[in-house]
Coordinates of C-alpha atoms and ligand atoms in Angstrom, one line a residue:
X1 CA 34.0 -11.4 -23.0
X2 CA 37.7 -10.4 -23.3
X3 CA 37.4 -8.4 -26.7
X4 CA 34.2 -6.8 -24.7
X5 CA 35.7 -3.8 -22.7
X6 CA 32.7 -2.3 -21.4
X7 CA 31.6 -5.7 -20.2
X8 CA 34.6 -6.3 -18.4
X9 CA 34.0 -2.7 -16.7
X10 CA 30.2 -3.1 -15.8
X11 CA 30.6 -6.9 -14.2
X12 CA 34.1 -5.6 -12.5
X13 CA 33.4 -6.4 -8.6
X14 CA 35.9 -4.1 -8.2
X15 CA 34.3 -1.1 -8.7
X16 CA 31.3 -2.8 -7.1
X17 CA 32.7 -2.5 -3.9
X18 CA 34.2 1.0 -4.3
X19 CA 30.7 2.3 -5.7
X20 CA 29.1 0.8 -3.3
X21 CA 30.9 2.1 0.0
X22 CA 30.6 5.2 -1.1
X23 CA 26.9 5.2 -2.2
X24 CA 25.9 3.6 1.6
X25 CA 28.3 6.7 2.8
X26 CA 26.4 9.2 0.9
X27 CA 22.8 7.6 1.6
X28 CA 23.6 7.3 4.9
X29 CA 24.5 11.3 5.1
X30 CA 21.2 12.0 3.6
X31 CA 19.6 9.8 6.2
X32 CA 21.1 11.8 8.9
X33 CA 20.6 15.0 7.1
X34 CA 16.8 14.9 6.7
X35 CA 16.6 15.2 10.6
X36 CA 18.4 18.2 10.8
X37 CA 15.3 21.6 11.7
X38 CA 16.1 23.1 8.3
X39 CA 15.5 20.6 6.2
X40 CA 12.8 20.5 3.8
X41 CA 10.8 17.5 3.0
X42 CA 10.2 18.0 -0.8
X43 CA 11.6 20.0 -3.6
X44 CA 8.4 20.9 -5.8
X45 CA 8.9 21.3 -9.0
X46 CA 6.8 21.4 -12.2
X47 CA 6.5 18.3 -14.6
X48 CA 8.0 20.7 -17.8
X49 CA 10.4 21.8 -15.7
X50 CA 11.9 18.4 -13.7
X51 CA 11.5 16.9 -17.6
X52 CA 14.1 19.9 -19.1
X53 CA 16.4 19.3 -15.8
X54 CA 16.9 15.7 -16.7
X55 CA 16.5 16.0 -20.5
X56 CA 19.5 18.4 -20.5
X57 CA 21.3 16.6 -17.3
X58 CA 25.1 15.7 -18.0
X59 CA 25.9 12.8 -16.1
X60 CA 29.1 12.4 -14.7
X61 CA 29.1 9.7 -12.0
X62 CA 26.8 7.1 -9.9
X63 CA 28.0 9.7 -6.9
X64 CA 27.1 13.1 -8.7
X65 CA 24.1 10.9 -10.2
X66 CA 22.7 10.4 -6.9
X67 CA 23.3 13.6 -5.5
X68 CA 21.2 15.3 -8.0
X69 CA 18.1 12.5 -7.7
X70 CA 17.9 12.5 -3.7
X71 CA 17.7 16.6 -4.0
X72 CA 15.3 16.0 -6.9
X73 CA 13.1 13.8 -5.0
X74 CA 10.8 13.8 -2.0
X75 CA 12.0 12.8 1.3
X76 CA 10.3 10.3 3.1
X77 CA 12.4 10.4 5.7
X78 CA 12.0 13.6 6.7
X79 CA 9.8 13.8 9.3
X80 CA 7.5 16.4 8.1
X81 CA 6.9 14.1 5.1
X82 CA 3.3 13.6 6.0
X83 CA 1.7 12.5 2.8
X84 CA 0.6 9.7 0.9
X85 CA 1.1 6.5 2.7
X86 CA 4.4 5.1 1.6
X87 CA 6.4 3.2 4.2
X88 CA 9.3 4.9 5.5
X89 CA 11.4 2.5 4.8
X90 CA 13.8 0.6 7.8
X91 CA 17.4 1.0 7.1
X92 CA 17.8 -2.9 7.2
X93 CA 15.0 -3.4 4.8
X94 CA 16.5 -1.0 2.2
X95 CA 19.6 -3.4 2.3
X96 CA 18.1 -6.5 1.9
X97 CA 16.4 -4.6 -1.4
X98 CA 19.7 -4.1 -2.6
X99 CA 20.4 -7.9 -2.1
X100 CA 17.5 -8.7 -3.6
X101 CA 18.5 -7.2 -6.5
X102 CA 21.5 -8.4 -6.6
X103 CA 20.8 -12.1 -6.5
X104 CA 17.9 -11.4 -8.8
X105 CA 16.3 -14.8 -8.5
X106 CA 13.3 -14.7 -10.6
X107 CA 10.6 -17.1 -8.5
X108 CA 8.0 -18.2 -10.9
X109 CA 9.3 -21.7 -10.7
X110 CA 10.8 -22.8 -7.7
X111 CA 13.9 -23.5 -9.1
X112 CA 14.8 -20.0 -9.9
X113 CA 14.4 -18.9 -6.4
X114 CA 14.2 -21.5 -3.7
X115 CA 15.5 -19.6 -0.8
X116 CA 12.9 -16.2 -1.5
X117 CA 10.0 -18.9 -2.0
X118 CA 10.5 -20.9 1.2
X119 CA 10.8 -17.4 2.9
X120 CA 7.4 -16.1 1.0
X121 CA 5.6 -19.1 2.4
X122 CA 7.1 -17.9 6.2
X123 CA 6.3 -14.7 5.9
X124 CA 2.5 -15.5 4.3
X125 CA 2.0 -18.3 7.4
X126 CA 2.7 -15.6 9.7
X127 CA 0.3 -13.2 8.2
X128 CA -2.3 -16.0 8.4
X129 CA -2.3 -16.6 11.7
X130 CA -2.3 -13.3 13.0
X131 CA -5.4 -13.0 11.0
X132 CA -6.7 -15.7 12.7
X133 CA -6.7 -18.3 9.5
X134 CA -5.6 -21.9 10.4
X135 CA -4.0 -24.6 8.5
X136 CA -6.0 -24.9 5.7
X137 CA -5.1 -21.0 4.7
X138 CA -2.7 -20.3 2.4
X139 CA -1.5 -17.3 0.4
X140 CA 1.2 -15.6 -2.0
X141 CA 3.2 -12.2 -2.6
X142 CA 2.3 -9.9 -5.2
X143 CA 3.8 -6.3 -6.4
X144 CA 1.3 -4.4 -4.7
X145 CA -2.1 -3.8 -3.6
X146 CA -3.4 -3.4 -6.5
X147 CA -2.5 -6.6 -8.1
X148 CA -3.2 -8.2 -5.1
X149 CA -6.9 -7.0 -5.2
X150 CA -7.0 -8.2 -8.7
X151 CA -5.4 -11.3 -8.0
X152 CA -8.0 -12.5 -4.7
X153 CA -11.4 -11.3 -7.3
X154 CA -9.9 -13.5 -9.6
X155 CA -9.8 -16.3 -6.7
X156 CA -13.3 -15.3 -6.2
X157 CA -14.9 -15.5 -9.1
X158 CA -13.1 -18.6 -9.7
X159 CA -15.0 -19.6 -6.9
X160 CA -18.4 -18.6 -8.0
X161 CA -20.4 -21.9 -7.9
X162 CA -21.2 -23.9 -11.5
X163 CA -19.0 -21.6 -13.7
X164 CA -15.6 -22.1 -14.6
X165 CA -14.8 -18.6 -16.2
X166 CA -11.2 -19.4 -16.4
X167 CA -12.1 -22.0 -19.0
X168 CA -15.7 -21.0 -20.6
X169 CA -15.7 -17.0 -20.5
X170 CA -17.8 -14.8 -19.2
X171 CA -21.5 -15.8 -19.4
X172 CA -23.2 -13.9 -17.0
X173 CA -23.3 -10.2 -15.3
X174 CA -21.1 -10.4 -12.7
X175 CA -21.3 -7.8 -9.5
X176 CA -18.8 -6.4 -6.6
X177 CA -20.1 -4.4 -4.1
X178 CA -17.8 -2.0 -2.3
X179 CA -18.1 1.1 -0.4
X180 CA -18.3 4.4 -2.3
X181 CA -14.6 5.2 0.0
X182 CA -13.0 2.2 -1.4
X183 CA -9.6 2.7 -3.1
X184 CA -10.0 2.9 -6.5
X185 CA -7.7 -0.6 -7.3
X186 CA -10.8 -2.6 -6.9
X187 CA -12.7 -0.3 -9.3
X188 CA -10.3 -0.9 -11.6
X189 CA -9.7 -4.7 -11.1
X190 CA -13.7 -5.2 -11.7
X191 CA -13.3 -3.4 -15.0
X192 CA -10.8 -5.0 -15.6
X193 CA -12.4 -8.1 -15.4
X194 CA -14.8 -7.2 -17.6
X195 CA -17.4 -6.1 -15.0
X196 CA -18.0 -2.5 -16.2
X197 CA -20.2 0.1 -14.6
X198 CA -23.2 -1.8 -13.7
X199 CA -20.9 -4.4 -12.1
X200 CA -19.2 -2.0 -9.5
X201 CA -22.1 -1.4 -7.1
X202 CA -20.5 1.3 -4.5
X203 CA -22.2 1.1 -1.8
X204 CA -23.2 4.5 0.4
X205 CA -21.2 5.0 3.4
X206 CA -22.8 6.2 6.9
X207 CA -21.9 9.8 8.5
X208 CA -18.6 8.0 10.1
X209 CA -16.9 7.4 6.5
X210 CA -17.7 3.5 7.0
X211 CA -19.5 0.8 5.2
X212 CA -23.3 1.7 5.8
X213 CA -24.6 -1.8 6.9
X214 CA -28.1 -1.5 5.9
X215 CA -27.6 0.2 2.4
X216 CA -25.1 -3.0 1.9
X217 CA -28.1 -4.9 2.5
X218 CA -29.9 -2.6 0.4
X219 CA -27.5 -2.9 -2.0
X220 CA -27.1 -6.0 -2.6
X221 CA -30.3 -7.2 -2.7
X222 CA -31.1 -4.5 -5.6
X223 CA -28.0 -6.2 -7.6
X224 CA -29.0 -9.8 -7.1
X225 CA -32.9 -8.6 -8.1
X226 CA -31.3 -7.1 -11.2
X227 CA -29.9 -10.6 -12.7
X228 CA -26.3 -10.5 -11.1
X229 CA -24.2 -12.9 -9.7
X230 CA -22.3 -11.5 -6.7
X231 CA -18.8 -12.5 -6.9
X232 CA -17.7 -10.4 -4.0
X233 CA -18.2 -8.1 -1.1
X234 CA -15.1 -5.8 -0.2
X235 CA -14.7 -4.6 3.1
X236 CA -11.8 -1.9 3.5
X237 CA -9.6 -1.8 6.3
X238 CA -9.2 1.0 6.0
X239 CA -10.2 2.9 3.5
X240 CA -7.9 5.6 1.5
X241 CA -8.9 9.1 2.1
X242 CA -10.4 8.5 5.3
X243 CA -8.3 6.0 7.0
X244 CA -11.6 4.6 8.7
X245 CA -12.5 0.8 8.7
X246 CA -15.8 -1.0 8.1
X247 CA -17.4 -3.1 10.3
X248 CA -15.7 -6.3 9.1
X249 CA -17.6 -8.6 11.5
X250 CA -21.5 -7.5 10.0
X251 CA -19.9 -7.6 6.4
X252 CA -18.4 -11.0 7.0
X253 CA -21.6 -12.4 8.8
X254 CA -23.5 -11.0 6.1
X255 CA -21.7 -12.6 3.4
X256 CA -21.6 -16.2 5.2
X257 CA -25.5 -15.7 5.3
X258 CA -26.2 -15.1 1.8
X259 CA -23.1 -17.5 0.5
X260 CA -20.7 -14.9 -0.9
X261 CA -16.8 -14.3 -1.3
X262 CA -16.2 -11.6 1.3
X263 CA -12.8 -9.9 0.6
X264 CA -10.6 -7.1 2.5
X265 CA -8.9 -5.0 1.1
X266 CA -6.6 -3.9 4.2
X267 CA -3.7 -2.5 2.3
X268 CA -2.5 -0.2 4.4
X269 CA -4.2 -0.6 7.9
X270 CA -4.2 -4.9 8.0
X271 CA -1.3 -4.3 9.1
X272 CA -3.1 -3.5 12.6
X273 CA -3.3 -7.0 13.3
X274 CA 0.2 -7.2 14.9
X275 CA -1.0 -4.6 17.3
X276 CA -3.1 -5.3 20.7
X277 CA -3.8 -1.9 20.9
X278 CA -5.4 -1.5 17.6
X279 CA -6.2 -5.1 16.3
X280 CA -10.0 -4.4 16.9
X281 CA -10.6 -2.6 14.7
X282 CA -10.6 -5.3 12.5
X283 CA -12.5 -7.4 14.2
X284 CA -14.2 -10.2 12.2
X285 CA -11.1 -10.2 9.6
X286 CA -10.6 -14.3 10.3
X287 CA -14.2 -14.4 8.4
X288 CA -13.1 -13.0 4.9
X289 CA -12.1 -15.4 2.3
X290 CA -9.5 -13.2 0.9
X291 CA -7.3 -10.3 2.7
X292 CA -4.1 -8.5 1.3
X293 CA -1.9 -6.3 3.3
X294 CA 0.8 -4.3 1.9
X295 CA 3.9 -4.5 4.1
X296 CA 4.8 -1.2 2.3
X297 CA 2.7 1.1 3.8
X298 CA 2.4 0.4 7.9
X299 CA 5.1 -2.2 7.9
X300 CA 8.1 -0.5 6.8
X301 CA 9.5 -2.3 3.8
X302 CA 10.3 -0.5 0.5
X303 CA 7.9 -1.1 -2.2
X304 CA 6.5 -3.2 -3.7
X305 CA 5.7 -5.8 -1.3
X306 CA 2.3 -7.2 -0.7
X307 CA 0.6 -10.4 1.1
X308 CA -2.6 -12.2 -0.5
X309 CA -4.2 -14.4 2.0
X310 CA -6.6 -17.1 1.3
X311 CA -8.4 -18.7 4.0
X312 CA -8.9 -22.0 1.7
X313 CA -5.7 -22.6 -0.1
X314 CA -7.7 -24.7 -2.2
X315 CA -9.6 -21.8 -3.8
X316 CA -6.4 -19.2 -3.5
X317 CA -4.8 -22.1 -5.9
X318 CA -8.1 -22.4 -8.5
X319 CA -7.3 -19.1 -10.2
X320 CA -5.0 -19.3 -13.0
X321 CA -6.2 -22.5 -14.4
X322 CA -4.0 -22.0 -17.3
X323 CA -1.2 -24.8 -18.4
X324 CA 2.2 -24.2 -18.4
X325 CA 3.7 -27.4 -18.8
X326 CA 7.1 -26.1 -19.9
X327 CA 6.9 -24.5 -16.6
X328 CA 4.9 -26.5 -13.9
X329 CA 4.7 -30.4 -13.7
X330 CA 1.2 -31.3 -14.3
X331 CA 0.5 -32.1 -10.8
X332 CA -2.2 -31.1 -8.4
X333 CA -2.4 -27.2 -8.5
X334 CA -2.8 -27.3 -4.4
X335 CA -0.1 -28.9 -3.3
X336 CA 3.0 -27.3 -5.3
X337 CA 3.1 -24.4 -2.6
X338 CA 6.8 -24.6 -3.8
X339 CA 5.9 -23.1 -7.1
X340 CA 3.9 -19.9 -6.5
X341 CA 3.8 -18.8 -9.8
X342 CA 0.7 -20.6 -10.3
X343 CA -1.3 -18.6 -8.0
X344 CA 0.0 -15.1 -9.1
X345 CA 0.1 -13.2 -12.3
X346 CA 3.6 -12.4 -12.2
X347 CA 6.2 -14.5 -13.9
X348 CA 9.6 -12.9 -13.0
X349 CA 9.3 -11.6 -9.3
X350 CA 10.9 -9.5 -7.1
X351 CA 12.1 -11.3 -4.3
X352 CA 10.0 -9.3 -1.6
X353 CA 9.4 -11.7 0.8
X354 CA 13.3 -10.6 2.1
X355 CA 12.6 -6.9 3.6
X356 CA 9.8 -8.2 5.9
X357 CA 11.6 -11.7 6.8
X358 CA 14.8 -9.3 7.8
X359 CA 12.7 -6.6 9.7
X360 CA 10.7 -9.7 11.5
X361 CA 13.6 -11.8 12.4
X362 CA 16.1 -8.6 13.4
X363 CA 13.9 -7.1 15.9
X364 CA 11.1 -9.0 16.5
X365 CA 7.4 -8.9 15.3
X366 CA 7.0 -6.2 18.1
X367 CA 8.8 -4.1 15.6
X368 CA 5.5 -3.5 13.9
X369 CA 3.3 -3.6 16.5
X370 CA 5.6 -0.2 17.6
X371 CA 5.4 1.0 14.1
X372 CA 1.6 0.7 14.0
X373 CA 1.1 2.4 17.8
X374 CA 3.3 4.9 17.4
X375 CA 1.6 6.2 13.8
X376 CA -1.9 5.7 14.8
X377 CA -0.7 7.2 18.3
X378 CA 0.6 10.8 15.8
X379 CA -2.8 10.6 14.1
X380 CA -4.8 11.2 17.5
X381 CA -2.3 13.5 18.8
X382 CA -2.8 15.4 16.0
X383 CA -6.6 15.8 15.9
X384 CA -6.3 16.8 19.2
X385 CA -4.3 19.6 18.2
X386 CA -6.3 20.1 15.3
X387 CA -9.8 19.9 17.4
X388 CA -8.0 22.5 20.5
X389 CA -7.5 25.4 17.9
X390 CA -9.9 27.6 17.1
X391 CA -8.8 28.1 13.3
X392 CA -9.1 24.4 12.1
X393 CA -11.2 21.5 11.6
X394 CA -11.3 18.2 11.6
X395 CA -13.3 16.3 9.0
X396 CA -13.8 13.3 11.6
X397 CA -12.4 11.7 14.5
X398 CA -9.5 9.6 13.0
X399 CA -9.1 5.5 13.7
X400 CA -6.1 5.6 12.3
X401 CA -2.4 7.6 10.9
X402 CA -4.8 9.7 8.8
X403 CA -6.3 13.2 9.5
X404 CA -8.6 15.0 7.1
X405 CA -9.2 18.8 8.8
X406 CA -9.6 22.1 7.4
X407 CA -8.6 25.6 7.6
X408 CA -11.8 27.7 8.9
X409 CA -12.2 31.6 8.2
X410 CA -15.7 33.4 9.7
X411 CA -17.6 35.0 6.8
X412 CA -16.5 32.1 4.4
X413 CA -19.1 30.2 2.9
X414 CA -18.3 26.8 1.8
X415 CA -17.2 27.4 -1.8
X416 CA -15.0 30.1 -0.4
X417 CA -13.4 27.8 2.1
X418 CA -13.0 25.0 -0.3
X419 CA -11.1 27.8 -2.7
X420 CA -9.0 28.6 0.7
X421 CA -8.0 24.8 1.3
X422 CA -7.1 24.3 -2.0
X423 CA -5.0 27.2 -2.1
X424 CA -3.6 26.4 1.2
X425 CA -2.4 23.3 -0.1
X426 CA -0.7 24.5 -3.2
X427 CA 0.9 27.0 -1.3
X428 CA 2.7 24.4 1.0
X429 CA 3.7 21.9 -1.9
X430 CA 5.2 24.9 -3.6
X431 CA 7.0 25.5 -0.1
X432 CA 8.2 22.4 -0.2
X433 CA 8.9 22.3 3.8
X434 CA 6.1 19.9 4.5
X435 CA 4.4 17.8 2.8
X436 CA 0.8 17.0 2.8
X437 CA -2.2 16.1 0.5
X438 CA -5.5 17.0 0.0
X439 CA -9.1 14.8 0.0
X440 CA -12.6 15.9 -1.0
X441 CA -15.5 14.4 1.4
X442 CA -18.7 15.1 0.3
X443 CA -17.8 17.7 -2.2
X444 CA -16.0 19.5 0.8
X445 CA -11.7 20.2 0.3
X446 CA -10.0 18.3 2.9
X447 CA -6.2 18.8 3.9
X448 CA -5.0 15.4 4.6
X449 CA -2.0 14.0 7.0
X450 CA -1.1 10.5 6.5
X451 CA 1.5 10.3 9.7
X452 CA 4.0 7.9 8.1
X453 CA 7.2 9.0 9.7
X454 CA 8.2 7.5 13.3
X455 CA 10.3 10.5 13.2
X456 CA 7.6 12.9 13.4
X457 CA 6.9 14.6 16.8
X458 CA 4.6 16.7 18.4
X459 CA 6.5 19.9 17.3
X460 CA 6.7 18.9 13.7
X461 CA 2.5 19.0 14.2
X462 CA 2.3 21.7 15.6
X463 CA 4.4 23.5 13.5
X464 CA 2.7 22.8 10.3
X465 CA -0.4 23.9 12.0
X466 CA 1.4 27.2 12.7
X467 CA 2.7 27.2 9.0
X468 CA -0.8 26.6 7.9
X469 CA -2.3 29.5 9.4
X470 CA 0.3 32.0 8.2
X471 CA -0.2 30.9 4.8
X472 CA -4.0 31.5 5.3
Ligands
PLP1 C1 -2.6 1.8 -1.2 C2 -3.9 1.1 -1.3 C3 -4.1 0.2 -2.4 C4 -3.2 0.0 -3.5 O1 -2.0 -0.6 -3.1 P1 -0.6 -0.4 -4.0 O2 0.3 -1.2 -3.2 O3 -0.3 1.1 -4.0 O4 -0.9 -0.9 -5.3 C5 -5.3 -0.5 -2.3 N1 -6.2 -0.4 -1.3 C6 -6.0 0.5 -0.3 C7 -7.0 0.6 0.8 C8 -4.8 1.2 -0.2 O5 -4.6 2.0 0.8

């Protein structure tokens, strides 16, 4: 590349190392600054506007650069960052990100990224046997939840006895039953797979925002009258706006009853496994055939990093019967752990398995088992100072880091207090300060913590409360 000047500049290692002291400098300032009182955790803007700052933006260097994005951008780190439930990611973890990207190693064959695989297959054993899976489980790393609830239907209806739909098609009408609180990723991955409306059956939930055990029964029996084939039942653990988990243990018994593929979506509160305190709430999770836990929402890694567990690695490996033989020796699909390409969508991968395996081996598994006590600890401290004052509401007693409440005014009818809480709301992302989100149960305007931030105290709490009632 010697005639190629701005080659020689961009792979200079050089600069690399001058760049990159200063960016940790600079990062590491904002870390420290986003705990001082005054600091605000967001910096609303509107979408015209933010598109005309960086349309017209005159870029000068990776320093000014970065400057201007970490003041354009919401904080996470701040502790009254309260919103949706992104991890707050661990110093350490962020690094090994930067590694990862660095190294770049692709891992869709195991040549391309031997280390991050043999560390994808630690990390996914220890996920399977804090679920309570033993040898015969296996799993794989996806980019997110989302994929990874596509990814284990796909295992399931692979599964579905005599039909091979991987090979022959679609030939029949195909069902998943979830609840009507499910995150809308396995909507999506059923219509995706073809399902369409009649193949989503949501099922009701009961007055505590879970899984209502007899309308699943209900349910399901109406769907298998009506022709379908049930590929799977979906339990959440827990579900989005609610942060409340269904009762995994009747959904799992129920499915080994009647022969079907139960999955669990636990996204963002699997993660409770690692916790004594907390791990019942998921009791019954060893019974599901397919779980996935993001380790980017209660576990502290950047995004995206997610775990697909398969209690039979046989099945988790029937999926993509698809030859690649440029790719994959045409081997057993089962045993060739080594090349997890074949059991995920992805080709070229991020190599995620490294901000858990650093996070896990640096301090301990404890590490989340603190994470997950202290946030679900800030979610019941605050509904308690929700439920003492006079002026608020809470939606429902939380399980978990998530609080749905409302502002209350006497006189209001509900229409008028939904207007309020919306306006509320607006009011505080405008503010920037805080930042929280909103949630509609049962056609009634919910504001909504999700307590992410280790950070976060008592006072932070209570302060938004105090915020929220001089906005009112
Ligand atoms: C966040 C979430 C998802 C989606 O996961 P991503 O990693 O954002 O794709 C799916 N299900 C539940 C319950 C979630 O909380």
């Amino acid at each position: 590349m010697k005639n190629y000047h701005l080659l020689q500049q961009a792979y200079n290692f050089e600069d690399f190392e001058k760049n990159g002291k200063q960016l940790i400098e600079q990062l590491s300032t904002y870390l420290k600054v986003q705990q001082l009182p005054e600091s605000k955790a967001n910096n609303w803007q509107t979408p015209d506007k933010e598109l005309d700052y960086w349309e017209n933006y005159q870029f000068n260097d990776l320093t000014g650069f970065v400057d201007d994005l970490l003041s354009h951008s919401i904080h996470l780190h701040n502790p009254k960052y309260m919103g949706h439930q992104v991890s707050v990611p661990a110093p350490l973890s962020i690094l090994t990100n930067l590694v990862s990207g660095l190294l770049n190693n692709g891992m869709a064959v195991y040549e391309m990224g031997k280390a991050a695989t043999a560390i994808e297959k630690c990390v996914v054993e220890l996920f399977c046997e804090k679920v309570g899976y033993d040898e015969n489980s296996n799993g794989v790393m996806t980019s997110g939840g989302t994929l990874a609830n596509l990814t284990a239907l796909l295992a399931a209806r692979q599964a579905l006895k005599d039909s091979d739909i991987w090979q022959d098609g679609c030939q029949e009408k195909l069902a998943v039953l979830v609840s009507n609180q499910a995150h809308y990723s396995i909507d999506r991955a059923a219509r995706v797979m073809g399902l369409g409306n009649d193949g989503v059956v949501l099922v009701p939930v009961n007055p505590g925002f879970a899984m209502d055990n007899q309308a699943l029964e209900i349910s399901y029996q109406k769907t298998v009258d009506a022709g379908f084939k049930v590929i799977a039942i979906v339990g959440s653990a827990c579900s989005t706006a609610t942060g409340i988990y269904d009762d995994l243990e009747f959904i799992g018994n129920f499915c080994q009853t009647n022969n079907v593929w139960f999955h669990i979506d636990g996204a963002h509160g699997g993660a409770a496994v690692f916790s004594e305190k907390y791990k019942s709430l998921l009791k019954g999770i060893e019974k599901a055939d397919s779980i996935i836990i993001d380790t980017h929402k209660m576990m502290m890694t950047p995004a995206l990093s997610t775990v697909v567990l398969y209690k039979d690695k046989v099945k988790g490996s029937q999926t993509f019967h698809q030859k690649a033989q440029y790719l994959f020796e045409d081997k057993g699909y089962d045993d060739q752990w080594y090349n997890s390409g074949l059991r995920t969508f992805e080709c070229t991968k991020f190599m995620m398995s490294l901000k858990f395996y650093v996070l896990w081996k640096s301090y301990g598994i404890e590490i989340f088992e603190e994470n997950i006590d202290c946030l679900y600890g800030l979610g019941k401290e605050f509904a308690q100072l929700v439920d003492k004052h006079q002026d608020f509401e809470l939606a429902l007693d939380p399980q978990t880091n998530i609080v749905c409440f409302r502002y209350m005014k006497s006189g209001f009818d509900e229409s008028q207090l939904n207007d309020l809480n919306k306006t509320i709301r607006q009011s505080l992302l405008e503010d920037s300060e805080f930042y929280i989100v909103q949630a509609v149960l049962n056609d009634t305007i919910y504001l909504r913590v999700t307590l992410m931030n280790p950070l976060t105290t008592g006072v932070h709490l209570q302060n938004l409360l105090n915020k929220i009632t001089l906005i009112a």
